[in-house]
CSV table of C-alpha atoms and ligand atoms in Angstrom, one decimal:
chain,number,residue,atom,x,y,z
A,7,UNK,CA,43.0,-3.7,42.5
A,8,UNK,CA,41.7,-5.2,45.9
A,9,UNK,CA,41.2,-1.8,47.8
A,10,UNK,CA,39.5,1.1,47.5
A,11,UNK,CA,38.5,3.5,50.6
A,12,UNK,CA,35.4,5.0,48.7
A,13,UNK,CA,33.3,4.0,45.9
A,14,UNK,CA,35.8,4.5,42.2
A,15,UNK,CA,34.7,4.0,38.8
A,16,UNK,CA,37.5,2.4,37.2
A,17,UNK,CA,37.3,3.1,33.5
A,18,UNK,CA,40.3,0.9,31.2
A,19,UNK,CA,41.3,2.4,28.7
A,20,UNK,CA,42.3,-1.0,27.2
A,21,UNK,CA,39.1,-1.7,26.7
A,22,UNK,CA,37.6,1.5,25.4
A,23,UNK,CA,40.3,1.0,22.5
A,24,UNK,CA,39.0,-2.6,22.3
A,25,UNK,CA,35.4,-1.6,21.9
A,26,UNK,CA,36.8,0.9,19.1
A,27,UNK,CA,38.3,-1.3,17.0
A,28,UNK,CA,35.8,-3.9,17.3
A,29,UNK,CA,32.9,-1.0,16.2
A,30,UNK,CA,35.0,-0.2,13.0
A,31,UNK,CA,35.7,-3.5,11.9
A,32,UNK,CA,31.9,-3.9,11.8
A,33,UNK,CA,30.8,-0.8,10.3
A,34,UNK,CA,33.8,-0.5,7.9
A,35,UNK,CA,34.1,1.3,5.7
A,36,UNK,CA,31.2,3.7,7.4
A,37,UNK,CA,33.4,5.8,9.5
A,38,UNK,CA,33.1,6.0,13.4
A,39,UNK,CA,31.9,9.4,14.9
A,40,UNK,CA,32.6,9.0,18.8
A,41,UNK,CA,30.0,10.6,20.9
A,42,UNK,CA,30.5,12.2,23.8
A,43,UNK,CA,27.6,13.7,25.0
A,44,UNK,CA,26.6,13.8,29.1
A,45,UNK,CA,30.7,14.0,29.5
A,46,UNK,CA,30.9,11.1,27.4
A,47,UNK,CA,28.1,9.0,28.8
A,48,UNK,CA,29.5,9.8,32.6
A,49,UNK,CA,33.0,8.8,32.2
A,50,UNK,CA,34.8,12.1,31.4
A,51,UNK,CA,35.1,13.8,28.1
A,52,UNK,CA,39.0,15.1,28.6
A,53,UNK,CA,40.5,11.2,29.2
A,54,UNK,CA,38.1,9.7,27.1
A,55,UNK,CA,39.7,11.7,24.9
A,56,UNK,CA,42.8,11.4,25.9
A,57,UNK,CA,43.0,7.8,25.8
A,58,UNK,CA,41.9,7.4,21.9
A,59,UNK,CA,44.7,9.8,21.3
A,60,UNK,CA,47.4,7.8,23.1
A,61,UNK,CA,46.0,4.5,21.4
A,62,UNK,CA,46.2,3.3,17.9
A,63,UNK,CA,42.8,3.7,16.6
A,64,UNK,CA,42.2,6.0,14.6
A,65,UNK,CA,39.1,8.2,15.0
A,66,UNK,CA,38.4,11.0,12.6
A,67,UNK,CA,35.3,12.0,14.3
A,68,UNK,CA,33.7,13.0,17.5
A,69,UNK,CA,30.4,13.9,18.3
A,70,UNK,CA,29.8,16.3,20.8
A,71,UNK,CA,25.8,17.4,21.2
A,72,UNK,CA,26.3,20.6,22.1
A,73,UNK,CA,28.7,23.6,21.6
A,74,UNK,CA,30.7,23.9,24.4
A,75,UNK,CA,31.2,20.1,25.2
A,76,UNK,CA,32.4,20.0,21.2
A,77,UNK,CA,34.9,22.5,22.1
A,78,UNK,CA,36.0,20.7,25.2
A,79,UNK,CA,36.9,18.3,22.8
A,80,UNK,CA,38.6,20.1,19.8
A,81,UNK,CA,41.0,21.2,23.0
A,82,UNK,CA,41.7,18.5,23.8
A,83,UNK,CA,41.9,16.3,20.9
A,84,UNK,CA,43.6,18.7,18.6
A,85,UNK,CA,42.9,20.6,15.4
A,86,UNK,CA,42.9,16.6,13.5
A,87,UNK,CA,39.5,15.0,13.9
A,88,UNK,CA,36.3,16.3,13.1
A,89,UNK,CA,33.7,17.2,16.2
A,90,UNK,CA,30.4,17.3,14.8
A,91,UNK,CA,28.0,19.7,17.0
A,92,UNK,CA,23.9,19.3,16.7
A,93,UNK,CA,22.2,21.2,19.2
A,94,UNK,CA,20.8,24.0,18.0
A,95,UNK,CA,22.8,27.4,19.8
A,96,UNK,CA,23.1,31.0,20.2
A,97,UNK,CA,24.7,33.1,17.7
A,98,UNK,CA,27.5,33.3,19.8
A,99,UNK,CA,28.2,29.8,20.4
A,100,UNK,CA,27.8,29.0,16.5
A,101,UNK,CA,30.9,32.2,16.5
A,102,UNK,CA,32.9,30.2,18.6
A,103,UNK,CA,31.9,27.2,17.0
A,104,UNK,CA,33.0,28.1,13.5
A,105,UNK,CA,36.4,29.8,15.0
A,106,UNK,CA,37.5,26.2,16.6
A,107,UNK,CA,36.7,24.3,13.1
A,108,UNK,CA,33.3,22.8,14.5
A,109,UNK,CA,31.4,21.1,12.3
A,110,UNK,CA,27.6,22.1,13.0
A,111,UNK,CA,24.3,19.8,12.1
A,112,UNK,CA,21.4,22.4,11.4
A,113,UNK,CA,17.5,21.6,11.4
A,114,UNK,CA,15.9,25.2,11.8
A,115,UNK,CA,15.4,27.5,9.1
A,116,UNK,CA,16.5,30.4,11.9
A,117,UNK,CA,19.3,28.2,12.5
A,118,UNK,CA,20.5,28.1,9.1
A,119,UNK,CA,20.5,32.6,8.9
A,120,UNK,CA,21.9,32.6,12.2
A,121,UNK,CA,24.8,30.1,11.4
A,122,UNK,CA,25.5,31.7,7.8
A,123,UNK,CA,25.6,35.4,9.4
A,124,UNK,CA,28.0,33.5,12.4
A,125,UNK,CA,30.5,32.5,9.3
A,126,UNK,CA,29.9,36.0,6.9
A,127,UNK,CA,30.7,38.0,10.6
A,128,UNK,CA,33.9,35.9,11.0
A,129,UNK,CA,34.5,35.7,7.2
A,130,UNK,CA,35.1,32.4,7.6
A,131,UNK,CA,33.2,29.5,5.4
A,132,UNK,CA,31.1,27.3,8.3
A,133,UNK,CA,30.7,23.9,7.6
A,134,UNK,CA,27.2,22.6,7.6
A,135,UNK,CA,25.4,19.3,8.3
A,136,UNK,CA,21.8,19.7,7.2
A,137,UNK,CA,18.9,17.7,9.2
A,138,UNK,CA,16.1,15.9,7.4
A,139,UNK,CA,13.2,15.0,9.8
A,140,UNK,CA,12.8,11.7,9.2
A,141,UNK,CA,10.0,10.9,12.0
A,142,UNK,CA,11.5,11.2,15.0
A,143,UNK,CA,9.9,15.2,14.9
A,144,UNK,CA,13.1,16.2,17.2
A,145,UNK,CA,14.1,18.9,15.1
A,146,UNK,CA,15.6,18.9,11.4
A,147,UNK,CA,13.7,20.1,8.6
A,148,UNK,CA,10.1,18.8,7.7
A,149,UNK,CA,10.5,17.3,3.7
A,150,UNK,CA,8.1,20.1,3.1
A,151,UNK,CA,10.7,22.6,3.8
A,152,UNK,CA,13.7,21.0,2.8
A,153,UNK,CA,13.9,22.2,-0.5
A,154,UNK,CA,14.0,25.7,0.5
A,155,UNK,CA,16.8,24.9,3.2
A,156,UNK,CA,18.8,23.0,0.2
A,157,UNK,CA,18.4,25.8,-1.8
A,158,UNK,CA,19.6,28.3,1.1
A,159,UNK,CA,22.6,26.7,2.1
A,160,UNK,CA,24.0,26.2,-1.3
A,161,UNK,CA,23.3,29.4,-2.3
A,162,UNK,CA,25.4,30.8,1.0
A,163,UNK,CA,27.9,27.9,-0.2
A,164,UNK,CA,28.4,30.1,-3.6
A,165,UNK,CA,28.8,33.0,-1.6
A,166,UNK,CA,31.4,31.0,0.4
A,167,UNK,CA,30.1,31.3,3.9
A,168,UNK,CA,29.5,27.5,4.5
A,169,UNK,CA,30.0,24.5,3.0
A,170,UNK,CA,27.3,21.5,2.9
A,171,UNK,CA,29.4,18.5,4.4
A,172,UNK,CA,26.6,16.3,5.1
A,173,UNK,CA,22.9,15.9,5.6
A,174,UNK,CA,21.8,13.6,8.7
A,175,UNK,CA,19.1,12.0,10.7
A,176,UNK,CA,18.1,10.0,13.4
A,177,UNK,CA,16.0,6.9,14.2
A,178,UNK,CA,13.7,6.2,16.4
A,179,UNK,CA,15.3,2.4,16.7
A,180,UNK,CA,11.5,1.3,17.7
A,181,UNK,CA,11.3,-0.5,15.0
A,182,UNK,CA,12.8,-2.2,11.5
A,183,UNK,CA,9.7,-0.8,9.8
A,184,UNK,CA,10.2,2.6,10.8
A,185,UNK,CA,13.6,2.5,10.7
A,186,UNK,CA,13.1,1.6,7.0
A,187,UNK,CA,10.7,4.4,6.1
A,188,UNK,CA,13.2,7.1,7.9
A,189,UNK,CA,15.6,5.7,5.4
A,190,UNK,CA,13.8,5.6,2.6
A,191,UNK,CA,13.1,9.9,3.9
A,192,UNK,CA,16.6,9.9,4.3
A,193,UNK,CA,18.0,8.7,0.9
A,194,UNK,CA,15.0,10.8,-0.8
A,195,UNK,CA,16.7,14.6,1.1
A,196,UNK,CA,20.1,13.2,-0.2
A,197,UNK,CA,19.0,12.8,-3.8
A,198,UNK,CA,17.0,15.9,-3.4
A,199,UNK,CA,20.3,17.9,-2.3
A,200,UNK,CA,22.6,16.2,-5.2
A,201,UNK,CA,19.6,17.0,-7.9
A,202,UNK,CA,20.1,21.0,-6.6
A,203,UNK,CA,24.1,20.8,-7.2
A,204,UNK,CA,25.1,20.1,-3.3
A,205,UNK,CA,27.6,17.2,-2.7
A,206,UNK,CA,27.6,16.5,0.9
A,207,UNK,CA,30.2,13.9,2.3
A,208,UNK,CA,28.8,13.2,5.8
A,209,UNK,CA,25.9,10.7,5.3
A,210,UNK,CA,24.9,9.9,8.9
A,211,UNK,CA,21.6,8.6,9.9
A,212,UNK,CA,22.5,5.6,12.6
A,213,UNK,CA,23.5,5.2,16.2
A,214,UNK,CA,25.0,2.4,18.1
A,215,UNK,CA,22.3,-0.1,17.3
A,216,UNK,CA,21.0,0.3,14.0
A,217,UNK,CA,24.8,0.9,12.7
A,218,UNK,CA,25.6,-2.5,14.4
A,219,UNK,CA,22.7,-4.4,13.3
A,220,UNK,CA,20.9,-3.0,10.0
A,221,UNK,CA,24.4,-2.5,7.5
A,222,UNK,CA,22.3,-1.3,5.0
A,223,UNK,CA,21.4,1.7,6.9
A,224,UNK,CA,24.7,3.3,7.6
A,225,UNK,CA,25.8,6.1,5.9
A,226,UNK,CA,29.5,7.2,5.6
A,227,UNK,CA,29.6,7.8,8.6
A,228,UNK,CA,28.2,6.6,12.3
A,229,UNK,CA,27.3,8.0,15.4
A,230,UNK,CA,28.3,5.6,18.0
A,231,UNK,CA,28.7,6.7,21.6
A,232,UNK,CA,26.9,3.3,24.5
A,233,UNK,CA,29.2,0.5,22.0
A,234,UNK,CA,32.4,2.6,22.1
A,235,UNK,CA,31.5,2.6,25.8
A,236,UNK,CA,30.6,-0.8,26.0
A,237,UNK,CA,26.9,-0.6,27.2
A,238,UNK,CA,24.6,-2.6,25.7
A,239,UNK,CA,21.5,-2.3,24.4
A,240,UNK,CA,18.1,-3.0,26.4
A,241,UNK,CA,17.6,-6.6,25.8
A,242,UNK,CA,20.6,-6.7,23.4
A,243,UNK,CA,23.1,-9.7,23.3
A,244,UNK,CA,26.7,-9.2,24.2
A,245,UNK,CA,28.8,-8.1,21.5
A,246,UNK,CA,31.8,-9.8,20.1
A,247,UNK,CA,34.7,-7.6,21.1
A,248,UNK,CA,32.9,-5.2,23.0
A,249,UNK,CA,32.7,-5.0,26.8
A,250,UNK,CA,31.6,-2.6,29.2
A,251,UNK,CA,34.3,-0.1,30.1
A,252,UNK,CA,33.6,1.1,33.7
A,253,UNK,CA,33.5,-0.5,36.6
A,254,UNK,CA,31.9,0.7,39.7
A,255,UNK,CA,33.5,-0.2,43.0
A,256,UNK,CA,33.6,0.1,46.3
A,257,UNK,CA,34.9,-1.0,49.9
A,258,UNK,CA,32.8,-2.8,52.3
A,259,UNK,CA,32.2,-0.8,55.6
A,260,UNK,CA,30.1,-2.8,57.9
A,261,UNK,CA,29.8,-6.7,58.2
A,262,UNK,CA,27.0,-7.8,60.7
A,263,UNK,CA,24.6,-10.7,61.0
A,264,UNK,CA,22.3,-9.0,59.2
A,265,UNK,CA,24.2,-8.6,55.6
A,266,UNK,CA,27.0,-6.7,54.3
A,267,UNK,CA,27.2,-2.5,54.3
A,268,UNK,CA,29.2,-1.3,51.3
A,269,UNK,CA,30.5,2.0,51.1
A,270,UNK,CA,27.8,3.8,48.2
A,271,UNK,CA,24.3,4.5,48.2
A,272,UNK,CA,21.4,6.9,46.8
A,273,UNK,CA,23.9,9.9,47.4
A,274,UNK,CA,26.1,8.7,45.2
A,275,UNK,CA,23.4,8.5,42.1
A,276,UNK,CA,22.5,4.7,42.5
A,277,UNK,CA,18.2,4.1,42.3
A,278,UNK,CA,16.7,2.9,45.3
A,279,UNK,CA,14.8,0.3,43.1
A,280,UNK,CA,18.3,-1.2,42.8
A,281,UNK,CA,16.8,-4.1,45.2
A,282,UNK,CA,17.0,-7.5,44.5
A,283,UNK,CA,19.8,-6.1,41.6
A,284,UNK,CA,23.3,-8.4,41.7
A,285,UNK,CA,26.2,-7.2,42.2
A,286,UNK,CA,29.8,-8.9,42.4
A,287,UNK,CA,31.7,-9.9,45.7
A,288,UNK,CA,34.9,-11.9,46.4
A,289,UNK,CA,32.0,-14.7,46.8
A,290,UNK,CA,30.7,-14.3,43.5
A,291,UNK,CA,27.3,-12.7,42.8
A,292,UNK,CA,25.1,-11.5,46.2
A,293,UNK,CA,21.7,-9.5,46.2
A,294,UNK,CA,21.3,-5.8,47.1
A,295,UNK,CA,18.6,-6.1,50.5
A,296,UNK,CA,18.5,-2.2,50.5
A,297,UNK,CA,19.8,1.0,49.1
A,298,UNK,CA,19.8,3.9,51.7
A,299,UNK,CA,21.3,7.9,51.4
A,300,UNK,CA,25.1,6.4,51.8
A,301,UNK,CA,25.3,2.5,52.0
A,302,UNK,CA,24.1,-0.4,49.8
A,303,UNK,CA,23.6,-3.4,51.9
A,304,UNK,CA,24.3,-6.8,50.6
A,305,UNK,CA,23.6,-10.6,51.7
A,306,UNK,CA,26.0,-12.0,53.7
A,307,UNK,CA,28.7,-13.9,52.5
A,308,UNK,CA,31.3,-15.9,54.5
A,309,UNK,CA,34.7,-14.2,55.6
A,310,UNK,CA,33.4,-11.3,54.6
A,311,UNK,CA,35.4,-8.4,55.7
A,312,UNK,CA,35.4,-4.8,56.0
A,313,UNK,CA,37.2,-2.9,53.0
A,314,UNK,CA,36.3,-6.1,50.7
A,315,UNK,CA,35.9,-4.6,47.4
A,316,UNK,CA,32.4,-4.7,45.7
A,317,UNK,CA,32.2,-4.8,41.8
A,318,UNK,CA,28.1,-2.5,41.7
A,319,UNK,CA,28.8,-3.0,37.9
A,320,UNK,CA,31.2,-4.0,35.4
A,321,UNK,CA,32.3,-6.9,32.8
A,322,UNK,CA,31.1,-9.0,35.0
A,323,UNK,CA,34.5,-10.3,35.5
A,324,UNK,CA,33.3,-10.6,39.4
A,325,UNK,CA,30.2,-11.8,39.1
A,326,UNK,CA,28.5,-8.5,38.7
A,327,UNK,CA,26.1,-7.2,36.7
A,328,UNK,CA,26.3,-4.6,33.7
A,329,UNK,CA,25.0,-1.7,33.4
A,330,UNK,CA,22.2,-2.1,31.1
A,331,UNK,CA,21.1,-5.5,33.7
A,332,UNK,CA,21.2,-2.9,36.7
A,333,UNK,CA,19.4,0.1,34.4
A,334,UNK,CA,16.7,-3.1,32.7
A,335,UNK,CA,16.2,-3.5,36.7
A,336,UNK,CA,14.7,0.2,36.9
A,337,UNK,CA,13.0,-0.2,34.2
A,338,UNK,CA,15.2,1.9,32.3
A,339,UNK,CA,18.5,1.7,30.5
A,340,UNK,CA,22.2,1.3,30.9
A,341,UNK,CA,22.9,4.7,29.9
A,342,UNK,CA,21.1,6.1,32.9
A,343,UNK,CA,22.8,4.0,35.4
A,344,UNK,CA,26.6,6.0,34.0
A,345,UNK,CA,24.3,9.3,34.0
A,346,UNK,CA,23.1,9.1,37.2
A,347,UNK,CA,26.3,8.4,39.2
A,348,UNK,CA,27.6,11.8,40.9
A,349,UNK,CA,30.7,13.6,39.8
A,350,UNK,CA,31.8,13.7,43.1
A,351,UNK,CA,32.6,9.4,42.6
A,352,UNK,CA,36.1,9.4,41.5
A,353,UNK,CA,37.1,8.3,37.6
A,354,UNK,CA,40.1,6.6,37.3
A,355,UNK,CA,41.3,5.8,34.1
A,356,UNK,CA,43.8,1.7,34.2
A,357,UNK,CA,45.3,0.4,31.8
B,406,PLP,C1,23.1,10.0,21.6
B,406,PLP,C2,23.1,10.1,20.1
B,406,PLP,C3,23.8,9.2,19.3
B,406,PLP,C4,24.5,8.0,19.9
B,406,PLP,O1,23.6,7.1,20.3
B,406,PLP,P1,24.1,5.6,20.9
B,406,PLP,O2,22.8,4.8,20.9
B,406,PLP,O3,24.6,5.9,22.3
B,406,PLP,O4,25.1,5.1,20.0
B,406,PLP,C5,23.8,9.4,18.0
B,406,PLP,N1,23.2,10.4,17.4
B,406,PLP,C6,22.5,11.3,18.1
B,406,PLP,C7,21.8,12.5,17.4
B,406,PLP,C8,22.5,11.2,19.5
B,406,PLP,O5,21.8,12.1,20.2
C-alpha cells in the first residue's frame, strides 16, 4: 500500500496467524486461550475472530473479560471453542452467559450463589472456573476461604447445576520470586480442590510473559492476548516468530520548510509526549517535532511529498517504531498505545 487519505490501521491477518502458531509451538502442550479484551487490544473482536477461523490454527479457547464481549465472540466464532468469561456480572449476564455455553471464572462467594441460582433458574449445569488469590488481591478467593468455596461448588456440581472446569489465577509478573510463591498458592488450591473430590481440567495461572518465559508455570492452559497480537513486552526482546500485527498509517498533508505535517494527531488517541518518538518514512526513520489536536509533524526529509505514507508504528518494516518503543516513550506500555487510538481510525484487515 503507498496511499492512504486518512490515518488506517492495517492489521494482517497473516501475521496474527503467525504469531499463533509461533505462541503454541512454545507453550505446547499448554493450550492457547486467545484474549480479547478492550476489542481485542484495539484491533476488533469480530475480524480478529474471523481471521483465526479462516486460518489453520486451531484455537480452542478465547478469553473474553467480560460477558458481553465473550458473547460477541461465541457469535461470531461459533458454538466450537471455549470463551472463558472473568469479570464478575449481574445475575442477568451470568443467564445469558450460561445460555451461550460461556465458561465463567468466579472469585466471590456472592458470585459463586448468584452463578449456581443463574444455572438451577435455566436448569442448565454452568461451567465454573474457580479463582484462588494468589497475591495480586484483584479478586478470587483468599486461601482462607477457599475451602468453603471448594466445598460449595462441588456440592452444586452433585446437584448438577455447574461443573468445576478449572481453578485459575493471575500474576503480578513483577517478579520471578513472586511469581514463584503465586505458584506455589496456586498448585496448593489445586491439590486442595482434588483432596475434596473436584477434578478441574482448566489449570490457568499465566499471561503472555510468564507463559513465554517461565514453562514451569503454565498450566493446561494459557491466557495470551499482547503475543497473539504481536506487542511486546516493556523492555522485552523480540520474539522468534512473533511480530507486531498492526500498523498505523497515514498520509502526509503539509510539506514546508519547517518539517513534514502528517495527517493524525491527539484526536485521533496518539499522546502528546509522543515527541522526539520515531516513526517510519519513505526516508527511513524521522523524529516527531510536535503532536497537536489533528497533525503530527515530522523532520523534514528530502522529496518529501504530500500524501507520502507514514508508518506511526508497525514491524518496523519502514523504519518505524513498535508499539511497546512508542508506549516505553510515555512511560507506559505498548498495550496503551492500541488502546488509546480512536474507533473512529479505520481497521483494515490484509492479507
Ligand atoms: C489481560 C489478561 C491476560 C492477558 O495478558 P497478556 O499479558 O496481554 O497476555 C490474561 N489473564 C487475565 C486475567 C487478563 O486480564
Amino acid at each position: 500500500m503507498d496511499r492512504v487519505n486518512a490515518p488506517e490501521l492495517v492489521i494482517s491477518r497473516g501475521r496474527l496467524v503467525d504469531n499463533i502458531f509461533a505462541v503454541q509451538r512454545r507453550i505446547a502442550p499448554s493450550e492457547l486461550m486467545v484474549v480479547m479484551k478492550d476489542d481485542a487490544y484495539g484491533h476488533g473482536i469480530e475480524a480478529v475472530v474471523d481471521a483465526i477461523t479462516a486460518s489453520d490454527a486451531v484455537v480452542r479457547w478465547f478469553g473474553g473479560y467480560d460477558i458481553p464481549t465473550s458473547l460477541r465472540i461465541r457469535a461470531r466464532a461459533g458454538t466450537g471453542p471455549r470463551v472463558f468469561a472473568w469479570a464478575t456480572s449481574s445475575e442477568d449476564e451470568a443467564r445469558a452467559a450460561i445460555s451461550a455455553d460461556i465458561d465463567l471464572g468466579v472469585g466471590t462467594e456472592p458470585y459463586l450463589q448468584q452463578v449456581i441460582r443463574a444455572a438451577e433458574a435455566l436448569h442448565a449445569t454452568a461451567r465454573v472456573h474457580l479463582k484462588i488469590d494468589t497475591g495480586l488481591h484483584r479478586n478470587g478467593f483468599r486461601p482462607e476461604e477457599w475451602g468453603r468455596a471448594v466445598d460449595a461448588t462441588l456440592e452444586a456440581e452433585r446437584r448438577g447445576s455447574i461443573v468445576l472446569e478449572g481453578v485459575w489465577s493471575h500474576l503480578a509478573e513483577a517478579s520471578d520470586e513472586e511469581d514463584d510463591e503465586a505458584a506455589s498458592a496456586f498448585d496448593q488450591a489445586v491439590a486442595a480442590v482434588r483432596a475434596a473430590g473436584g477434578s478441574p481440567q482448566a489449570l490457568h495461572l499465566t499471561a503472555s510473559a510468564a507463559s513465554w518465559w517461565r514453562p514451569e508455570l503454565r498450566g493446561t492452559v494459557s491466557r495470551i492476548g499482547a503475543f497473539c497480537y504481536g506487542i511486546r513486552s516493556g523492555d522485552g526482546p523480540r520474539l522468534p516468530g512473533v511480530a507486531p500485527i498492526a500498523s498505523l498509517v497515514a498520509p502526509v498533508v503539509r510539506v514546508d520548510g519547517a518539517g513534514v505535517e502528517v495527517g493524525i494527531g491527539a484526536l485521533d488517541g496518539l499522546p502528546t509526549t509522543l515527541v522526539g518518538a520515531e516513526v517510519g518514512t519513505p526516508a527511513g526513520p524521522r523524529r516527531i517535532t510536535a503532536v497537536d489536536a489533528s497533525r503530527v509533524t515530522l523532520e523534514a526529509w528530502a522529496d518529501a511529498a504530500v500524501g507520502d505514507l507514514v508508518h506511526v508504528f508497525g514491524p518496523g518494516e519502514h523504519g518505524e517504531s513498535d508499539a511497546t518503543t512508542l508506549g516505553e516513550h510515555i512511560g507506559s506500555i505498548g498495550e496503551e498505545i492500541l488502546l488509546r487510538l480512536s474507533p473512529r481510525i479505520r481497521r483494515t484487515f490484509v492479507d
